Amino acid sequence: MLHGPNLNLLGDREPEIYGRITLAEIDRRLTALAAELGVHVETFQSNHEGELIDRIQSARGRISAIVVNAAGYTHTSVALRDALAASGVPVIEVHLSNVHRRERFRHRSLIAGIATGQICGFGVDSYLLGLRAAAALAAGG
Ligand code: CA2
């Protein structure tokens, strides 16, 4: 599970858009669901594009799927898209908010075109649904 820039601020600011849940709580919920599904989840947050890319490269051959909320980089980063495409594993794009009913610049995702699917608008449930999708893909379904 990759969390992009500024998501470490969750729970602190803009609760009207992103709710009151913290990133630590999202990670706890993901870890609990992973145990239920019988899969292992690793979570990583960074505010730095290069660190996210390094982490994607280190996943190659070691993990079965990547769930990613690339936050602002979703709309701008060719480098992140290229790294995800090169990872050779299925990518599931998730967002807390429904990016399609927000500002126009959020409607375009550079990740969507290389992702297996996109889940947005369901708050923390976007992540949990993303993990379910990842587990199903990892199991070959
Ligand atoms: O809805 C999402 O999950 C987003 O990926 C969140 C990004 C935004 O740029 C995308 O368009 C949609 C923003 C993450 C920043 O999160 C904050 C949390 C609290 C306070 C300020 C920013």
PDB file of C-alpha atoms and ligand atoms in Angstrom:
ATOM      1  CA  MET A   1       0.000   0.000   0.000  1.00  0.00           C
ATOM      2  CA  LEU A   2       1.557   3.259  -1.117  1.00  0.00           C
ATOM      3  CA  HIS A   3       0.382   6.581   0.306  1.00  0.00           C
ATOM      4  CA  GLY A   4       1.449   9.713  -1.550  1.00  0.00           C
ATOM      5  CA  PRO A   5       2.239  13.264  -0.450  1.00  0.00           C
ATOM      6  CA  ASN A   6       0.351  15.066   2.318  1.00  0.00           C
ATOM      7  CA  LEU A   7      -1.655  12.020   3.334  1.00  0.00           C
ATOM      8  CA  ASN A   8       0.306  12.103   6.616  1.00  0.00           C
ATOM      9  CA  LEU A   9      -1.837  15.176   7.408  1.00  0.00           C
ATOM     10  CA  LEU A  10      -5.072  13.168   7.438  1.00  0.00           C
ATOM     11  CA  GLY A  11      -7.236  13.662  10.493  1.00  0.00           C
ATOM     12  CA  ASP A  12      -5.693  17.050  11.115  1.00  0.00           C
ATOM     13  CA  ARG A  13      -6.883  19.308   8.278  1.00  0.00           C
ATOM     14  CA  GLU A  14      -9.658  19.472   5.647  1.00  0.00           C
ATOM     15  CA  PRO A  15     -11.991  17.041   7.505  1.00  0.00           C
ATOM     16  CA  GLU A  16     -14.899  18.193   5.299  1.00  0.00           C
ATOM     17  CA  ILE A  17     -13.181  16.557   2.297  1.00  0.00           C
ATOM     18  CA  TYR A  18     -11.143  13.723   3.787  1.00  0.00           C
ATOM     19  CA  GLY A  19     -12.935  12.977   7.069  1.00  0.00           C
ATOM     20  CA  ARG A  20     -11.340  12.659  10.495  1.00  0.00           C
ATOM     21  CA  ILE A  21      -9.550   9.352  10.040  1.00  0.00           C
ATOM     22  CA  THR A  22      -5.758   9.384  10.434  1.00  0.00           C
ATOM     23  CA  LEU A  23      -3.280   7.568   8.220  1.00  0.00           C
ATOM     24  CA  ALA A  24      -2.267   5.384  11.182  1.00  0.00           C
ATOM     25  CA  GLU A  25      -5.906   4.305  11.575  1.00  0.00           C
ATOM     26  CA  ILE A  26      -6.184   3.538   7.824  1.00  0.00           C
ATOM     27  CA  ASP A  27      -3.048   1.386   8.114  1.00  0.00           C
ATOM     28  CA  ARG A  28      -4.501  -0.404  11.164  1.00  0.00           C
ATOM     29  CA  ARG A  29      -7.721  -1.146   9.270  1.00  0.00           C
ATOM     30  CA  LEU A  30      -5.731  -2.431   6.267  1.00  0.00           C
ATOM     31  CA  THR A  31      -3.577  -4.674   8.452  1.00  0.00           C
ATOM     32  CA  ALA A  32      -6.676  -6.098  10.191  1.00  0.00           C
ATOM     33  CA  LEU A  33      -8.400  -6.802   6.866  1.00  0.00           C
ATOM     34  CA  ALA A  34      -5.217  -8.370   5.460  1.00  0.00           C
ATOM     35  CA  ALA A  35      -5.149 -10.797   8.409  1.00  0.00           C
ATOM     36  CA  GLU A  36      -8.800 -11.662   7.749  1.00  0.00           C
ATOM     37  CA  LEU A  37      -8.063 -12.269   4.050  1.00  0.00           C
ATOM     38  CA  GLY A  38      -4.900 -14.248   4.820  1.00  0.00           C
ATOM     39  CA  VAL A  39      -2.576 -11.871   2.966  1.00  0.00           C
ATOM     40  CA  HIS A  40       0.329  -9.688   4.051  1.00  0.00           C
ATOM     41  CA  VAL A  41       0.212  -5.929   3.560  1.00  0.00           C
ATOM     42  CA  GLU A  42       3.095  -3.462   3.757  1.00  0.00           C
ATOM     43  CA  THR A  43       2.293   0.227   3.965  1.00  0.00           C
ATOM     44  CA  PHE A  44       4.532   3.131   3.009  1.00  0.00           C
ATOM     45  CA  GLN A  45       3.909   6.895   2.942  1.00  0.00           C
ATOM     46  CA  SER A  46       6.184   9.499   1.450  1.00  0.00           C
ATOM     47  CA  ASN A  47       6.002  13.127   0.470  1.00  0.00           C
ATOM     48  CA  HIS A  48       8.819  12.507  -2.031  1.00  0.00           C
ATOM     49  CA  GLU A  49       8.257  11.251  -5.559  1.00  0.00           C
ATOM     50  CA  GLY A  50      11.689   9.563  -5.745  1.00  0.00           C
ATOM     51  CA  GLU A  51      11.116   7.658  -2.498  1.00  0.00           C
ATOM     52  CA  LEU A  52       7.808   6.322  -3.779  1.00  0.00           C
ATOM     53  CA  ILE A  53       9.543   5.240  -6.991  1.00  0.00           C
ATOM     54  CA  ASP A  54      12.381   3.545  -5.059  1.00  0.00           C
ATOM     55  CA  ARG A  55       9.804   1.630  -3.045  1.00  0.00           C
ATOM     56  CA  ILE A  56       7.950   0.511  -6.200  1.00  0.00           C
ATOM     57  CA  GLN A  57      11.226  -0.687  -7.734  1.00  0.00           C
ATOM     58  CA  SER A  58      12.106  -2.635  -4.591  1.00  0.00           C
ATOM     59  CA  ALA A  59       8.727  -4.402  -4.759  1.00  0.00           C
ATOM     60  CA  ARG A  60       9.536  -6.084  -8.050  1.00  0.00           C
ATOM     61  CA  GLY A  61       9.416  -9.879  -7.747  1.00  0.00           C
ATOM     62  CA  ARG A  62       8.559  -9.615  -4.031  1.00  0.00           C
ATOM     63  CA  ILE A  63       4.916  -8.517  -3.947  1.00  0.00           C
ATOM     64  CA  SER A  64       1.786  -9.532  -5.853  1.00  0.00           C
ATOM     65  CA  ALA A  65      -0.119  -6.248  -6.204  1.00  0.00           C
ATOM     66  CA  ILE A  66       0.213  -2.547  -5.445  1.00  0.00           C
ATOM     67  CA  VAL A  67      -2.638  -0.478  -4.008  1.00  0.00           C
ATOM     68  CA  VAL A  68      -1.793   3.183  -4.423  1.00  0.00           C
ATOM     69  CA  ASN A  69      -3.209   6.536  -3.425  1.00  0.00           C
ATOM     70  CA  ALA A  70      -0.678   8.750  -5.162  1.00  0.00           C
ATOM     71  CA  ALA A  71      -2.537  11.860  -3.905  1.00  0.00           C
ATOM     72  CA  GLY A  72      -1.448  14.961  -5.878  1.00  0.00           C
ATOM     73  CA  TYR A  73       1.070  12.937  -7.927  1.00  0.00           C
ATOM     74  CA  THR A  74      -1.889  11.085  -9.446  1.00  0.00           C
ATOM     75  CA  HIS A  75      -2.535  14.079 -11.636  1.00  0.00           C
ATOM     76  CA  THR A  76       1.037  15.038 -12.499  1.00  0.00           C
ATOM     77  CA  SER A  77       3.626  12.275 -12.276  1.00  0.00           C
ATOM     78  CA  VAL A  78       4.716  10.492 -15.438  1.00  0.00           C
ATOM     79  CA  ALA A  79       7.653   9.078 -13.437  1.00  0.00           C
ATOM     80  CA  LEU A  80       5.367   7.403 -10.901  1.00  0.00           C
ATOM     81  CA  ARG A  81       3.172   6.013 -13.663  1.00  0.00           C
ATOM     82  CA  ASP A  82       6.251   4.629 -15.452  1.00  0.00           C
ATOM     83  CA  ALA A  83       7.523   3.012 -12.227  1.00  0.00           C
ATOM     84  CA  LEU A  84       4.138   1.403 -11.538  1.00  0.00           C
ATOM     85  CA  ALA A  85       3.873   0.155 -15.127  1.00  0.00           C
ATOM     86  CA  ALA A  86       7.394  -1.293 -14.914  1.00  0.00           C
ATOM     87  CA  SER A  87       6.668  -3.077 -11.617  1.00  0.00           C
ATOM     88  CA  GLY A  88       5.085  -5.958 -13.499  1.00  0.00           C
ATOM     89  CA  VAL A  89       2.329  -6.390 -10.898  1.00  0.00           C
ATOM     90  CA  PRO A  90      -1.330  -5.319 -10.920  1.00  0.00           C
ATOM     91  CA  VAL A  91      -1.954  -1.767  -9.692  1.00  0.00           C
ATOM     92  CA  ILE A  92      -5.142  -0.660  -7.951  1.00  0.00           C
ATOM     93  CA  GLU A  93      -5.661   3.097  -7.727  1.00  0.00           C
ATOM     94  CA  VAL A  94      -7.600   4.365  -4.727  1.00  0.00           C
ATOM     95  CA  HIS A  95      -8.749   7.779  -3.488  1.00  0.00           C
ATOM     96  CA  LEU A  96     -10.605   8.860  -0.391  1.00  0.00           C
ATOM     97  CA  SER A  97     -12.640  11.471  -2.256  1.00  0.00           C
ATOM     98  CA  ASN A  98     -14.524  11.155  -5.524  1.00  0.00           C
ATOM     99  CA  VAL A  99     -11.971  12.930  -7.709  1.00  0.00           C
ATOM    100  CA  HIS A 100     -14.462  13.100 -10.591  1.00  0.00           C
ATOM    101  CA  ARG A 101     -16.814  15.430  -8.766  1.00  0.00           C
ATOM    102  CA  ARG A 102     -14.044  17.782  -7.683  1.00  0.00           C
ATOM    103  CA  GLU A 103     -11.943  20.323  -9.617  1.00  0.00           C
ATOM    104  CA  ARG A 104     -11.269  19.549 -13.261  1.00  0.00           C
ATOM    105  CA  PHE A 105      -7.528  19.022 -12.739  1.00  0.00           C
ATOM    106  CA  ARG A 106      -8.353  16.066 -10.474  1.00  0.00           C
ATOM    107  CA  HIS A 107     -10.374  14.320 -13.195  1.00  0.00           C
ATOM    108  CA  ARG A 108      -7.240  13.293 -15.064  1.00  0.00           C
ATOM    109  CA  SER A 109      -5.243  10.456 -13.555  1.00  0.00           C
ATOM    110  CA  LEU A 110      -1.925   9.453 -15.101  1.00  0.00           C
ATOM    111  CA  ILE A 111      -2.157   6.201 -13.158  1.00  0.00           C
ATOM    112  CA  ALA A 112      -5.626   5.078 -14.297  1.00  0.00           C
ATOM    113  CA  GLY A 113      -4.353   4.061 -17.752  1.00  0.00           C
ATOM    114  CA  ILE A 114      -1.917   1.499 -16.309  1.00  0.00           C
ATOM    115  CA  ALA A 115      -4.094   0.410 -13.364  1.00  0.00           C
ATOM    116  CA  THR A 116      -6.272  -2.680 -13.240  1.00  0.00           C
ATOM    117  CA  GLY A 117      -8.965  -0.490 -11.720  1.00  0.00           C
ATOM    118  CA  GLN A 118      -9.760   2.634  -9.741  1.00  0.00           C
ATOM    119  CA  ILE A 119     -11.836   2.991  -6.558  1.00  0.00           C
ATOM    120  CA  CYS A 120     -12.678   6.468  -5.296  1.00  0.00           C
ATOM    121  CA  GLY A 121     -15.172   8.328  -3.186  1.00  0.00           C
ATOM    122  CA  PHE A 122     -15.659   5.893  -0.318  1.00  0.00           C
ATOM    123  CA  GLY A 123     -13.231   7.276   2.253  1.00  0.00           C
ATOM    124  CA  VAL A 124     -11.324   4.539   4.090  1.00  0.00           C
ATOM    125  CA  ASP A 125     -13.514   1.941   2.371  1.00  0.00           C
ATOM    126  CA  SER A 126     -11.806   2.835  -0.937  1.00  0.00           C
ATOM    127  CA  TYR A 127      -8.599   1.428   0.601  1.00  0.00           C
ATOM    128  CA  LEU A 128     -10.303  -1.650   2.040  1.00  0.00           C
ATOM    129  CA  LEU A 129     -12.019  -2.393  -1.282  1.00  0.00           C
ATOM    130  CA  GLY A 130      -8.665  -1.845  -2.987  1.00  0.00           C
ATOM    131  CA  LEU A 131      -7.040  -4.388  -0.681  1.00  0.00           C
ATOM    132  CA  ARG A 132      -9.821  -6.903  -1.377  1.00  0.00           C
ATOM    133  CA  ALA A 133      -9.239  -6.398  -5.114  1.00  0.00           C
ATOM    134  CA  ALA A 134      -5.469  -6.825  -4.634  1.00  0.00           C
ATOM    135  CA  ALA A 135      -5.950 -10.039  -2.626  1.00  0.00           C
ATOM    136  CA  ALA A 136      -8.268 -11.439  -5.295  1.00  0.00           C
ATOM    137  CA  LEU A 137      -5.755 -10.593  -8.039  1.00  0.00           C
ATOM    138  CA  ALA A 138      -2.910 -12.103  -6.000  1.00  0.00           C
ATOM    139  CA  ALA A 139      -4.941 -15.289  -5.628  1.00  0.00           C
ATOM    140  CA  GLY A 140      -5.278 -15.375  -9.407  1.00  0.00           C
ATOM    141  CA  GLY A 141      -8.859 -14.124  -9.639  1.00  0.00           C
TER     142      GLY A 141
HETATM  143  O1  CA2 B   1      -9.076  11.821  -2.503  1.00  0.00           O
HETATM  144  C1  CA2 B   1      -7.902  11.431  -2.456  1.00  0.00           C
HETATM  145  O2  CA2 B   1      -7.558  10.408  -1.861  1.00  0.00           O
HETATM  146  C2  CA2 B   1      -6.798  12.261  -3.133  1.00  0.00           C
HETATM  147  O3  CA2 B   1      -5.830  11.365  -3.665  1.00  0.00           O
HETATM  148  C3  CA2 B   1      -6.192  13.122  -2.037  1.00  0.00           C
HETATM  149  C4  CA2 B   1      -5.133  14.085  -2.566  1.00  0.00           C
HETATM  150  C5  CA2 B   1      -5.662  14.891  -3.750  1.00  0.00           C
HETATM  151  O4  CA2 B   1      -4.620  15.683  -4.301  1.00  0.00           O
HETATM  152  C6  CA2 B   1      -6.236  13.995  -4.840  1.00  0.00           C
HETATM  153  O5  CA2 B   1      -6.758  14.805  -5.874  1.00  0.00           O
HETATM  154  C7  CA2 B   1      -7.333  13.119  -4.275  1.00  0.00           C
HETATM  155  C8  CA2 B   1      -4.704  15.046  -1.471  1.00  0.00           C
HETATM  156  C9  CA2 B   1      -4.086  14.389  -0.284  1.00  0.00           C
HETATM  157  C10 CA2 B   1      -3.799  15.436   0.730  1.00  0.00           C
HETATM  158  O6  CA2 B   1      -4.423  15.072   1.919  1.00  0.00           O
HETATM  159  C11 CA2 B   1      -4.623  16.021   2.874  1.00  0.00           C
HETATM  160  C12 CA2 B   1      -5.156  15.568   4.044  1.00  0.00           C
HETATM  161  C13 CA2 B   1      -5.405  16.457   5.049  1.00  0.00           C
HETATM  162  C14 CA2 B   1      -5.112  17.794   4.900  1.00  0.00           C
HETATM  163  C15 CA2 B   1      -4.576  18.244   3.719  1.00  0.00           C
HETATM  164  C16 CA2 B   1      -4.319  17.344   2.692  1.00  0.00           C
END
